[in-house]
Short mmCIF file of C-alpha atoms in Angstrom, two decimals:
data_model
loop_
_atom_site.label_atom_id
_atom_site.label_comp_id
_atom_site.label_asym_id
_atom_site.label_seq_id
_atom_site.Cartn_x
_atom_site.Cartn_y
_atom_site.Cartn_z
CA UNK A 11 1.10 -30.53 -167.65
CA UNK A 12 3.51 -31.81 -165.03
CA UNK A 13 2.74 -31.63 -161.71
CA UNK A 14 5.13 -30.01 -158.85
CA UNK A 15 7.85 -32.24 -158.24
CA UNK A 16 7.84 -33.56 -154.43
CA UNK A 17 4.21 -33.65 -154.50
CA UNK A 18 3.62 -36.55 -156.88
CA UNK A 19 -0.18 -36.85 -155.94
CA UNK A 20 -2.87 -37.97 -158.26
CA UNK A 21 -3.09 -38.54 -162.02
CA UNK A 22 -4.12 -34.80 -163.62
CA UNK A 23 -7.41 -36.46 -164.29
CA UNK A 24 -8.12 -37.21 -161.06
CA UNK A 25 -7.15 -34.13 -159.68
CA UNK A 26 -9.25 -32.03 -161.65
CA UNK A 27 -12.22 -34.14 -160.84
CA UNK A 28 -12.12 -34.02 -157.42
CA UNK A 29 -11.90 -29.89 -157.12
CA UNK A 30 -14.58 -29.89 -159.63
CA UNK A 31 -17.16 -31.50 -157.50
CA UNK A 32 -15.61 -29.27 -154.55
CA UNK A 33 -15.83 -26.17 -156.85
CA UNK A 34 -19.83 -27.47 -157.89
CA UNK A 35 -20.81 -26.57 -154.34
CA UNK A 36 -21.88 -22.56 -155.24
CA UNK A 37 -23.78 -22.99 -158.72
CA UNK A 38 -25.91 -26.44 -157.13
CA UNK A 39 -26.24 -24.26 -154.05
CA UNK A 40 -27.23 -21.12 -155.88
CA UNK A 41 -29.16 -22.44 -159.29
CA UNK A 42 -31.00 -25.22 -157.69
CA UNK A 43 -33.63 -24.25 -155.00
CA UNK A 44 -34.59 -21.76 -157.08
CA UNK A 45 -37.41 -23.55 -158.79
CA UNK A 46 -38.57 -24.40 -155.31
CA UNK A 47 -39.42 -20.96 -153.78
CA UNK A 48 -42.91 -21.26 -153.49
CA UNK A 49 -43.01 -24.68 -151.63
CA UNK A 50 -39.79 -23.39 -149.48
CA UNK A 51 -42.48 -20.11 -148.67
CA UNK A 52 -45.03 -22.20 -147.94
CA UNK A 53 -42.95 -24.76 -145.84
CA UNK A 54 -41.47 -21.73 -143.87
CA UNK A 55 -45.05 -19.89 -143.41
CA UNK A 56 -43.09 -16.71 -144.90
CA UNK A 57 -43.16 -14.25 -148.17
CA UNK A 58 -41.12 -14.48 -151.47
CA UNK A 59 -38.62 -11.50 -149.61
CA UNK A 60 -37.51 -14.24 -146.94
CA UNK A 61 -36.65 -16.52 -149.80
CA UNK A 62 -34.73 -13.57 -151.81
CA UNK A 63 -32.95 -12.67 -148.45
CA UNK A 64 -31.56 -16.44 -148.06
CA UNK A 65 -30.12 -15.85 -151.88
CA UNK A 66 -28.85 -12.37 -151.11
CA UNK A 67 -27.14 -14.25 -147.80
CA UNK A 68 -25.99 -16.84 -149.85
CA UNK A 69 -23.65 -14.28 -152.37
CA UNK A 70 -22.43 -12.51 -149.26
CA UNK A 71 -21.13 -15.86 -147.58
CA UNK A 72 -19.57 -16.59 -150.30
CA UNK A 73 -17.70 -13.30 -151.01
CA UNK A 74 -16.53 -13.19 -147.19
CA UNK A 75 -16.06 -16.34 -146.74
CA UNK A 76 -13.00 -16.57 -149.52
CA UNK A 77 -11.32 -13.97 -147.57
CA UNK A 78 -11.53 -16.63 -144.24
CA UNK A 79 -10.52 -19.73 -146.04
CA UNK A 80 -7.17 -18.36 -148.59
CA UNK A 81 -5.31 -17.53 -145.49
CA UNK A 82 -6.04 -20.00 -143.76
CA UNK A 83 -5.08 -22.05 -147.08
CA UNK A 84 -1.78 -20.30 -146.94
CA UNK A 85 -1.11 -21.03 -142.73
CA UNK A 86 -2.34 -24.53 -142.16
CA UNK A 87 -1.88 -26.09 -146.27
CA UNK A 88 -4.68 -26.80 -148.23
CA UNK A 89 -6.72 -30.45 -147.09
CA UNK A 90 -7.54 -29.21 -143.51
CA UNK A 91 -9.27 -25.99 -144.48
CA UNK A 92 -10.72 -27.56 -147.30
CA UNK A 93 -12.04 -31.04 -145.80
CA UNK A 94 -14.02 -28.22 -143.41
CA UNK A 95 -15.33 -26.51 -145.48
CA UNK A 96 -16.93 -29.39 -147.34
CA UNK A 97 -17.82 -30.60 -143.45
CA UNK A 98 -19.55 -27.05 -142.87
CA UNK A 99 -21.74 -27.58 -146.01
CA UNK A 100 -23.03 -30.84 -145.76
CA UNK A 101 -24.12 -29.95 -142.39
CA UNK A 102 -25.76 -26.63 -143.47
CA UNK A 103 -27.40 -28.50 -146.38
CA UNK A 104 -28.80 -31.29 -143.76
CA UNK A 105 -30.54 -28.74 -141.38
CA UNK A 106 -31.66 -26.96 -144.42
CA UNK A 107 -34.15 -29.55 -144.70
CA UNK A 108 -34.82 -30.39 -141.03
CA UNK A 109 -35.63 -26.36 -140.24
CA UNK A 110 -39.24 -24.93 -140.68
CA UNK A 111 -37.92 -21.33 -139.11
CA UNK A 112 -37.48 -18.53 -141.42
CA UNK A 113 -34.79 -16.71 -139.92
CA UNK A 114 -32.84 -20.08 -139.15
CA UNK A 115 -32.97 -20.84 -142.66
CA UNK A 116 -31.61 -17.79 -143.49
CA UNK A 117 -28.89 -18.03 -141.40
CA UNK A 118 -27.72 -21.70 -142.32
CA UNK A 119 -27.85 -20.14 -146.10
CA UNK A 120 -25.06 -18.01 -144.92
CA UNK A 121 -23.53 -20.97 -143.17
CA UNK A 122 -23.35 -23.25 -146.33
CA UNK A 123 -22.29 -20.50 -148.16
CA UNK A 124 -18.69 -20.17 -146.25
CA UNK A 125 -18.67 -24.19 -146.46
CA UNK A 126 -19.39 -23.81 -150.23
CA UNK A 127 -16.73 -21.30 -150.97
CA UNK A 128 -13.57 -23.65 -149.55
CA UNK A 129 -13.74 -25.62 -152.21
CA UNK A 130 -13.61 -22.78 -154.50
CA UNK A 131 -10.86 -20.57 -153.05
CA UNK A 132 -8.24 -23.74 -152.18
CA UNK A 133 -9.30 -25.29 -155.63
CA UNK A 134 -7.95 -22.62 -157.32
CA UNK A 135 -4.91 -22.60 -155.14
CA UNK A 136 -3.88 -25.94 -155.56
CA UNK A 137 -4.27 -25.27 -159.09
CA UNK A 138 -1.28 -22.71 -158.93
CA UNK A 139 0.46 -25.20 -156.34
CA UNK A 140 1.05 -28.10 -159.42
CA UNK A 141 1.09 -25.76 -162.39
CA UNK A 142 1.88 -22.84 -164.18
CA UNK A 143 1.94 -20.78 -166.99
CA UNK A 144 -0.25 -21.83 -170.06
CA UNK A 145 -0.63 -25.31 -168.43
CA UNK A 146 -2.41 -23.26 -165.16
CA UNK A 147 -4.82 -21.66 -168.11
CA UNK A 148 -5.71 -25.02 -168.89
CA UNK A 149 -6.27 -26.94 -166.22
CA UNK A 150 -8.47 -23.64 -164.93
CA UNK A 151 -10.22 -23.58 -168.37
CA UNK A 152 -11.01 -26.82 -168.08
CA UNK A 153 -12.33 -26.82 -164.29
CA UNK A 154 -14.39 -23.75 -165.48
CA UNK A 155 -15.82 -25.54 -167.95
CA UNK A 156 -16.92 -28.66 -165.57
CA UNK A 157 -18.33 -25.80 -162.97
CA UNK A 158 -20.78 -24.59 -165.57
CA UNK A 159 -22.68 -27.54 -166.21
CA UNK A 160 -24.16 -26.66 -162.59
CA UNK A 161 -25.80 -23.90 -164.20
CA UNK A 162 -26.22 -25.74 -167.55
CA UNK A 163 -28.88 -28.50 -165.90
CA UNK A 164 -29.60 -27.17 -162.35
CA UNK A 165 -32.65 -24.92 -162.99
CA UNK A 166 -34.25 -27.73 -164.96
CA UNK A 167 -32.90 -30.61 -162.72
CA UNK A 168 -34.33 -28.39 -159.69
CA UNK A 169 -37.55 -28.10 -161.22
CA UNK A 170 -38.36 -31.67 -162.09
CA UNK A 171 -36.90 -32.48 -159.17
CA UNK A 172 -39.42 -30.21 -156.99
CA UNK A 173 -42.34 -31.47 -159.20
CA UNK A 174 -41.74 -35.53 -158.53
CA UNK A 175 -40.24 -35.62 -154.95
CA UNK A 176 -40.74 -31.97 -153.64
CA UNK A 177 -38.76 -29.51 -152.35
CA UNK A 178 -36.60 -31.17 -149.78
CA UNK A 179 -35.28 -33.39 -152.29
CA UNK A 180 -33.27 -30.16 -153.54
CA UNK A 181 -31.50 -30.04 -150.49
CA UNK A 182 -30.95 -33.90 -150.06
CA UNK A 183 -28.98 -33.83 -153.66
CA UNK A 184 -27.10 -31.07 -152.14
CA UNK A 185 -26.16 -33.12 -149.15
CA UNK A 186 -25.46 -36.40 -151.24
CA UNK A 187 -23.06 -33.99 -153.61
CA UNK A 188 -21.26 -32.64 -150.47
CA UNK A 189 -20.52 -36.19 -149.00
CA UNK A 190 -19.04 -37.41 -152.02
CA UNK A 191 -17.00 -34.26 -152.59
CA UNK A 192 -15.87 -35.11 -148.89
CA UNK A 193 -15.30 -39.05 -149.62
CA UNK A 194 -13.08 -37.92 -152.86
CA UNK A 195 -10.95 -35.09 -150.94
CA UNK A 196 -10.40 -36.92 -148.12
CA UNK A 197 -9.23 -40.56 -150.12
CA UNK A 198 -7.88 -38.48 -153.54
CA UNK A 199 -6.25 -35.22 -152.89
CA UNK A 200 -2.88 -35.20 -151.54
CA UNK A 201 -1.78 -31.90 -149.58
CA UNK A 202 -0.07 -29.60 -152.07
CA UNK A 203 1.85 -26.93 -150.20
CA UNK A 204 4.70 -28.09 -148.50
CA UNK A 205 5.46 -27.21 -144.52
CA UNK A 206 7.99 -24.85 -145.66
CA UNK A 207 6.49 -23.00 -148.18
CA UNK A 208 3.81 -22.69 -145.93
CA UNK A 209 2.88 -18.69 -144.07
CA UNK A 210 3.46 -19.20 -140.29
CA UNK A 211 2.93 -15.39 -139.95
CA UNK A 212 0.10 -14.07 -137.67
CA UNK A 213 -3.52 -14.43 -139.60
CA UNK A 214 -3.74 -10.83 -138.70
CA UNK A 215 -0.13 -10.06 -141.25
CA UNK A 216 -1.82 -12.69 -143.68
CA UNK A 217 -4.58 -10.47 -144.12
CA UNK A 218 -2.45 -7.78 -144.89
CA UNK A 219 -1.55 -9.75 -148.32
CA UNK A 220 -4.85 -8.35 -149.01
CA UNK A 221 -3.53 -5.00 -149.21
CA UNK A 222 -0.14 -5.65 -151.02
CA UNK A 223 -2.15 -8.10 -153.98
CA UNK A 224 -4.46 -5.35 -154.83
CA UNK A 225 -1.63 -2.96 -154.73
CA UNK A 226 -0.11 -4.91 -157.51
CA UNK A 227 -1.36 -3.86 -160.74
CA UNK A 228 -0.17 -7.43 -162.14
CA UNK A 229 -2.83 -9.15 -159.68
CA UNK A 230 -5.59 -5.69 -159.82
CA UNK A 231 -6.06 -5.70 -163.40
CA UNK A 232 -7.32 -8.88 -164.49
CA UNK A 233 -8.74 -9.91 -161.34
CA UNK A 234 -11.29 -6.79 -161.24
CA UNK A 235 -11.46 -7.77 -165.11
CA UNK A 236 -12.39 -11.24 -164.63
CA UNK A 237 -14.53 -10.01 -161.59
CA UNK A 238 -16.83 -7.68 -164.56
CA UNK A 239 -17.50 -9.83 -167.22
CA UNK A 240 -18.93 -12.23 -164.57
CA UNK A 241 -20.66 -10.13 -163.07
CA UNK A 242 -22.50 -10.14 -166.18
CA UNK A 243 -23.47 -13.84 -166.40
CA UNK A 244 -24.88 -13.08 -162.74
CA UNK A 245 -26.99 -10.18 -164.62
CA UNK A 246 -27.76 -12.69 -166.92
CA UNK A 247 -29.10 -15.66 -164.47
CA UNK A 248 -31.18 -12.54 -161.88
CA UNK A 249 -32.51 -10.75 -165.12
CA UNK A 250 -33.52 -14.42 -166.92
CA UNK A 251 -36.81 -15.33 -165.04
CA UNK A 252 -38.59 -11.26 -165.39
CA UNK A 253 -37.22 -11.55 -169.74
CA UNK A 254 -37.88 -15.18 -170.69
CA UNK A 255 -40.76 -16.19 -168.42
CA UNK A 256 -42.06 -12.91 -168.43
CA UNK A 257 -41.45 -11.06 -171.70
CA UNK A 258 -41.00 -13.53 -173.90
CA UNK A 259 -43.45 -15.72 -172.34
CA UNK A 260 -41.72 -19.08 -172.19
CA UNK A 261 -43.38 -22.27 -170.12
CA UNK A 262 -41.14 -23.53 -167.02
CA UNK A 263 -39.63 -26.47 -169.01
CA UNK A 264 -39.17 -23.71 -172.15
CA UNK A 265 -37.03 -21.58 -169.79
CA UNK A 266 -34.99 -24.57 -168.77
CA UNK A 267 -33.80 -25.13 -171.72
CA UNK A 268 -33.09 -21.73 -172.51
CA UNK A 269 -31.13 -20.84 -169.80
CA UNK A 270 -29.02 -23.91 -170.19
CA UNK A 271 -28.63 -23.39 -174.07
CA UNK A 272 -27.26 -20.29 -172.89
CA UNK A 273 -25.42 -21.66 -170.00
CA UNK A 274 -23.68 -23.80 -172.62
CA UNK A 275 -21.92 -20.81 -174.59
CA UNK A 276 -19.57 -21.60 -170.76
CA UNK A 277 -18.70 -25.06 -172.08
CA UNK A 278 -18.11 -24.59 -175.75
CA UNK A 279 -15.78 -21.56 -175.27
CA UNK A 280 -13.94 -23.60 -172.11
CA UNK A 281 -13.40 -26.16 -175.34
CA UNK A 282 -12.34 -23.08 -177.46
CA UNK A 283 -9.98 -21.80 -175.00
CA UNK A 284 -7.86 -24.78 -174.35
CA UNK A 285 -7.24 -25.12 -178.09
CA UNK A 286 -6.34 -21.34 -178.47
CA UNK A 287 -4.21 -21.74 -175.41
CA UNK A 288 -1.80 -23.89 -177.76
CA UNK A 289 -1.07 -21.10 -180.12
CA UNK A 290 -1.68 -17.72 -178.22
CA UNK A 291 -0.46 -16.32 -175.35
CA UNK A 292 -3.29 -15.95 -172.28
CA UNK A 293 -2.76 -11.82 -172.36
CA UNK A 294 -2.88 -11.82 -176.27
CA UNK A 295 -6.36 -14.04 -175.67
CA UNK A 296 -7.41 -11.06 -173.37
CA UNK A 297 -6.73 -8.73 -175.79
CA UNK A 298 -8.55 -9.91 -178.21
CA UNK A 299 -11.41 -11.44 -176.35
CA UNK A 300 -12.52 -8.13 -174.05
CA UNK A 301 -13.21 -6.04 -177.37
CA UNK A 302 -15.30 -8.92 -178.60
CA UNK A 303 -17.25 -8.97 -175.71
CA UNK A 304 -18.08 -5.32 -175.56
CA UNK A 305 -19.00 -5.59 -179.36
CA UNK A 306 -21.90 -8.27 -178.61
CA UNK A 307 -22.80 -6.48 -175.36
CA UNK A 308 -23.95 -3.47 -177.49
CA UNK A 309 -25.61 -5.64 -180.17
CA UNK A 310 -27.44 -7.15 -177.61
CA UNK A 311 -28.40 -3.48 -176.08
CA UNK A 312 -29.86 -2.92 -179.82
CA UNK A 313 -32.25 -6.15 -179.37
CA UNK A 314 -33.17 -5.94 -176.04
CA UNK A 315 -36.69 -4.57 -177.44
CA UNK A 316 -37.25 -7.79 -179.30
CA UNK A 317 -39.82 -10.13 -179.16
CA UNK A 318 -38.11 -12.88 -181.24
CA UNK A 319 -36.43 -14.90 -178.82
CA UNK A 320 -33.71 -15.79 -181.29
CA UNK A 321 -32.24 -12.69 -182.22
CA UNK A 322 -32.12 -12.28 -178.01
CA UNK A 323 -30.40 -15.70 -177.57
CA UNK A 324 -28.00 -15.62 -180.21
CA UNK A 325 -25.90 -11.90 -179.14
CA UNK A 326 -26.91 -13.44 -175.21
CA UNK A 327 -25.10 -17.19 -175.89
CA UNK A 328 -22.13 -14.98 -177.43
CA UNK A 329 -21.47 -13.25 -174.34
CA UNK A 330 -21.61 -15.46 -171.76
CA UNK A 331 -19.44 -17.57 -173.83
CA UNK A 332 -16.89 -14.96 -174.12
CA UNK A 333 -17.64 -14.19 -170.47
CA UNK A 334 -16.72 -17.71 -169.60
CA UNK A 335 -13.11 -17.42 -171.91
CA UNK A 336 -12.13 -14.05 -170.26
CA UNK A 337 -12.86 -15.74 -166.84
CA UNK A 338 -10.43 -18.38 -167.41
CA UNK A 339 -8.05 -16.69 -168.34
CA UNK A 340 -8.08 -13.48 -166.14
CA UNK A 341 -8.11 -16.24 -163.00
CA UNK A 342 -4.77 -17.73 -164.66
CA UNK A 343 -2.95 -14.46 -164.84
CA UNK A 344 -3.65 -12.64 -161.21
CA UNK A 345 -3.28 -16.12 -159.91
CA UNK A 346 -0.11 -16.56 -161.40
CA UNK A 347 0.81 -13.13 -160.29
CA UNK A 348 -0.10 -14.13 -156.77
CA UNK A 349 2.78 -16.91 -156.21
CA UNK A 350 4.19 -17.29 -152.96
CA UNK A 351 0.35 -16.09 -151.54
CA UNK A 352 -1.77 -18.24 -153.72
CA UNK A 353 -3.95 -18.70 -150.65
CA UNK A 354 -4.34 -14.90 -150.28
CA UNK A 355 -5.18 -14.35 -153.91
CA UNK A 356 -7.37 -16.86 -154.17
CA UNK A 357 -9.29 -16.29 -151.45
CA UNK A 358 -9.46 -12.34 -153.09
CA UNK A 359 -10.49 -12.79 -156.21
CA UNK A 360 -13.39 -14.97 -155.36
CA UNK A 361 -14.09 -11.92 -153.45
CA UNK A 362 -14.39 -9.17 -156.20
CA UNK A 363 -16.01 -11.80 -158.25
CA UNK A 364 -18.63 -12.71 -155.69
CA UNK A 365 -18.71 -8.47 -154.52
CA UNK A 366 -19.19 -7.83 -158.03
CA UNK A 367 -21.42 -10.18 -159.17
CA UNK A 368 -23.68 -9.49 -155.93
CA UNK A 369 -23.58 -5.51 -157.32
CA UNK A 370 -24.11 -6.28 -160.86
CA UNK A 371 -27.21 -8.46 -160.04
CA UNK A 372 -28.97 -6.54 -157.55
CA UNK A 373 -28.50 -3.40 -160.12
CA UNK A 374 -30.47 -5.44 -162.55
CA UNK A 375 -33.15 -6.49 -160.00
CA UNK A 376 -33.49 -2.65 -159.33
CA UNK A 377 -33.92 -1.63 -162.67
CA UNK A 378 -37.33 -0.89 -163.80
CA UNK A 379 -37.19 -1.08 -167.41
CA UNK A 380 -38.99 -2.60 -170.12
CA UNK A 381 -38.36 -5.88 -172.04
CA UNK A 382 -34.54 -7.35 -171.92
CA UNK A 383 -33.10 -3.37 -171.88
CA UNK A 384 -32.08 -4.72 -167.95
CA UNK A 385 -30.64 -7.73 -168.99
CA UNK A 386 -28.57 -5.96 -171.75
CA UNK A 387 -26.97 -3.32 -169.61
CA UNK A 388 -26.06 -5.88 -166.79
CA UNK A 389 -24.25 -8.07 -169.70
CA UNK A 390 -22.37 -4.38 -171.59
CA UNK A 391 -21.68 -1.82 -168.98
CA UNK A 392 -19.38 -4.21 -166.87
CA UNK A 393 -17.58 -5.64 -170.03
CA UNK A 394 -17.11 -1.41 -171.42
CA UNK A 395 -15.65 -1.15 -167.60
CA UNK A 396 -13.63 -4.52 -168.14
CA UNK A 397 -12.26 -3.47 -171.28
CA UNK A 398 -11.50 0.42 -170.13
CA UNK A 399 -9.86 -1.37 -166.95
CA UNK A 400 -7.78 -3.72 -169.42
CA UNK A 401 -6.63 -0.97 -171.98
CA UNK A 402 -5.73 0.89 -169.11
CA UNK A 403 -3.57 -1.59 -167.41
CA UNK A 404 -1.90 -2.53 -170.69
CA UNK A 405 -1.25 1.25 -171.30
CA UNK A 406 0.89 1.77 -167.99
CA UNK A 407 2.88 -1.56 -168.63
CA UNK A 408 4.25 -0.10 -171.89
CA UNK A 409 5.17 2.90 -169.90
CA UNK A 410 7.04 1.21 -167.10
CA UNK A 411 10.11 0.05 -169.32
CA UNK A 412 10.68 3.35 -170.51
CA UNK A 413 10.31 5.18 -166.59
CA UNK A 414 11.54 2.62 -164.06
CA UNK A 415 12.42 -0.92 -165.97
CA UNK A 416 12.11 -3.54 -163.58
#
């Protein structure tokens, strides 16, 4: 993995470590706080839907905010945008605490939200700035897999943390993350786009790159496919409390460690991937990976009536895992066919994967059905769509040679 040449920068090391703090900023914001709802209620003097709108908030800042931050990524480089973002959030996560108004709490939600998704969208970015090809795979496999250890720990870490120190200590960890994320970008990541690759064109013709990305079907297809099978690991972590708490019965600590036993399928196929990255190509992983995952999805549909929390686990820790592979690698391919608007396609396919994540779990939330059968159709109808999407797209780009080679 060699980094671009006139930007000699930090080690690779280095580099990853400081966008994966950045990138940390949604799944601590997101998993965290939520074993603190009923302290936050009774902080607030509000009801549980106050709390549930500041979540809600929180996925919609994030989606819109991607589509604020890539072009500006593109126009001014990558540090400015980026070092404000991380500004934005640490400020959000300070009046968090301070605030005892529902509706102001609310609204700074959707304020640390846009703060929390810089790091995401110019992460990625700078990503496709220093690499490319199989080495772009890696480097986003492996800053996938550091991402997911947010959700790995943070529902247990927020709970002990809630039952020793209380519920503003949530947001003070929050805070303490953001100013070191700060520290590290400001002292450790050099400014990856050049002046003159940088888009001096009106923000209003940058947005327009909106338009011409998801007109490609070499950016379309494995964005929206990456955008699906995450949207079922969002199914997964809405539907989780209502099947393991509630069906199956688990204690607080019990779900803990559930969830992150599941959360950990992320990190072991992040592992997997990099090593398959050496001897396939990412589309052939893609290939192969998307039927897999609508295979478990439907096992999973046939034990969604069980009470044996094993046989729900095992089909459950498959397909996140698999979700997690597919992410990777769908990110490396519509980012690679995004070059010369990184920014831009960044900042869009955090959208779809925020828009559709926000769809898939409020669909689940909706559903009134018995046992896990919710949880099971948020994890296998958008990985059937993914993999309809994907066959599709592969179809048409056997056709093209033959009709109009390019």
């Amino acid at each position: 993995m060699t980094p671009t040449e006139a930007r000699p920068g930090p080690s690779t090391a280095r580099l990853i470590t400081v966008l994966a703090v950045l990138s940390i900023f949604p799944p601590l914001a997101t998993d965290l706080y939520l074993s603190a709802f009923g302290e936050i209620q009774q902080a607030l003097h509000t009801g549980p839907a106050t709390l549930e709108l500041s979540l809600s908030v929180f996925f919609l800042g994030l989606c819109g905010g991607q589509l604020l931050f890539g072009p500006l990524a593109d126009r001014l480089g990558r540090k400015r945008p980026l070092l404000v973002g991380a500004a934005v959030f640490c400020a959000a996560s300070l009046l968090l605490m301070l605030t005892r108004t529902p509706w102001v709490f609310v609204a700074l939600r959707l304020v640390q939200a846009l703060g929390a998704c810089a790091g995401m969208v110019i992460g990625r970015a700078v990503v496709t700035d220093c690499f490319e090809g199989a080495d772009a795979a890696r480097v986003m496999t492996l800053l996938f897999m550091l991402v997911t250890l947010g959700p790995v720990v943070a529902p247990l870490l927020g709970g002990l943390l809630v039952a020793r120190f209380g519920w503003i200590s949530v947001f003070l960890l929050m805070l303490g993350v953001g100013l070191l994320a700060l520290a590290l970008a400001w002292a450790l990541l050099p400014e990856t786009l050049a002046p003159e690759k940088r888009v001096a064109a009106p923000l209003s013709q940058l947005l327009g790159d909106y338009g011409r990305l998801l007109a490609s079907r070499d950016f379309r297809v494995p964005a929206l496919a990456s955008a699906l099978v995450l949207g079922g690991v969002f199914a997964f972590i809405t539907a989780s409390p209502r099947v393991l708490l509630g069906s199956m019965g688990l204690g607080r600590i019990q779900y803990g460690l559930a969830f992150g036993l599941v959360a950990l399928g992320l990190v072991v196929s992040s592992f997997l991937n990099n090593r398959l990255l050496a001897s396939f190509q990412v589309r052939t992983l893609v290939d192969r990976a998307l039927p897999l995952l609508a295979l478990v999805g439907l096992v999973l549909l046939a034990v969604s009536g069980t009470r044996h929390l094993a046989l729900l686990l095992a089909p459950l820790w498959a397909a996140v895992a698999l979700a997690g592979l597919l992410s990777a690698n769908g990110t490396a391919l519509a980012m690679a066919a995004a070059q010369g608007r990184s920014g831009a396609g960044s900042a869009l396919l955090g959208a779809l994967q925020f828009g559709v994540a926000f769809a898939c779990s409020s669909g689940v939330a909706l559903l009134d059905l018995p046992r896990a059968l919710p949880l099971a159709l948020g994890v296998t109808v958008p990985a059937l769509l993914a993999l309809a999407l994907w066959r599709s797209g592969r179809q048409r780009e056997a056709l093209v040679p033959a009709q109009s080679p390019r």
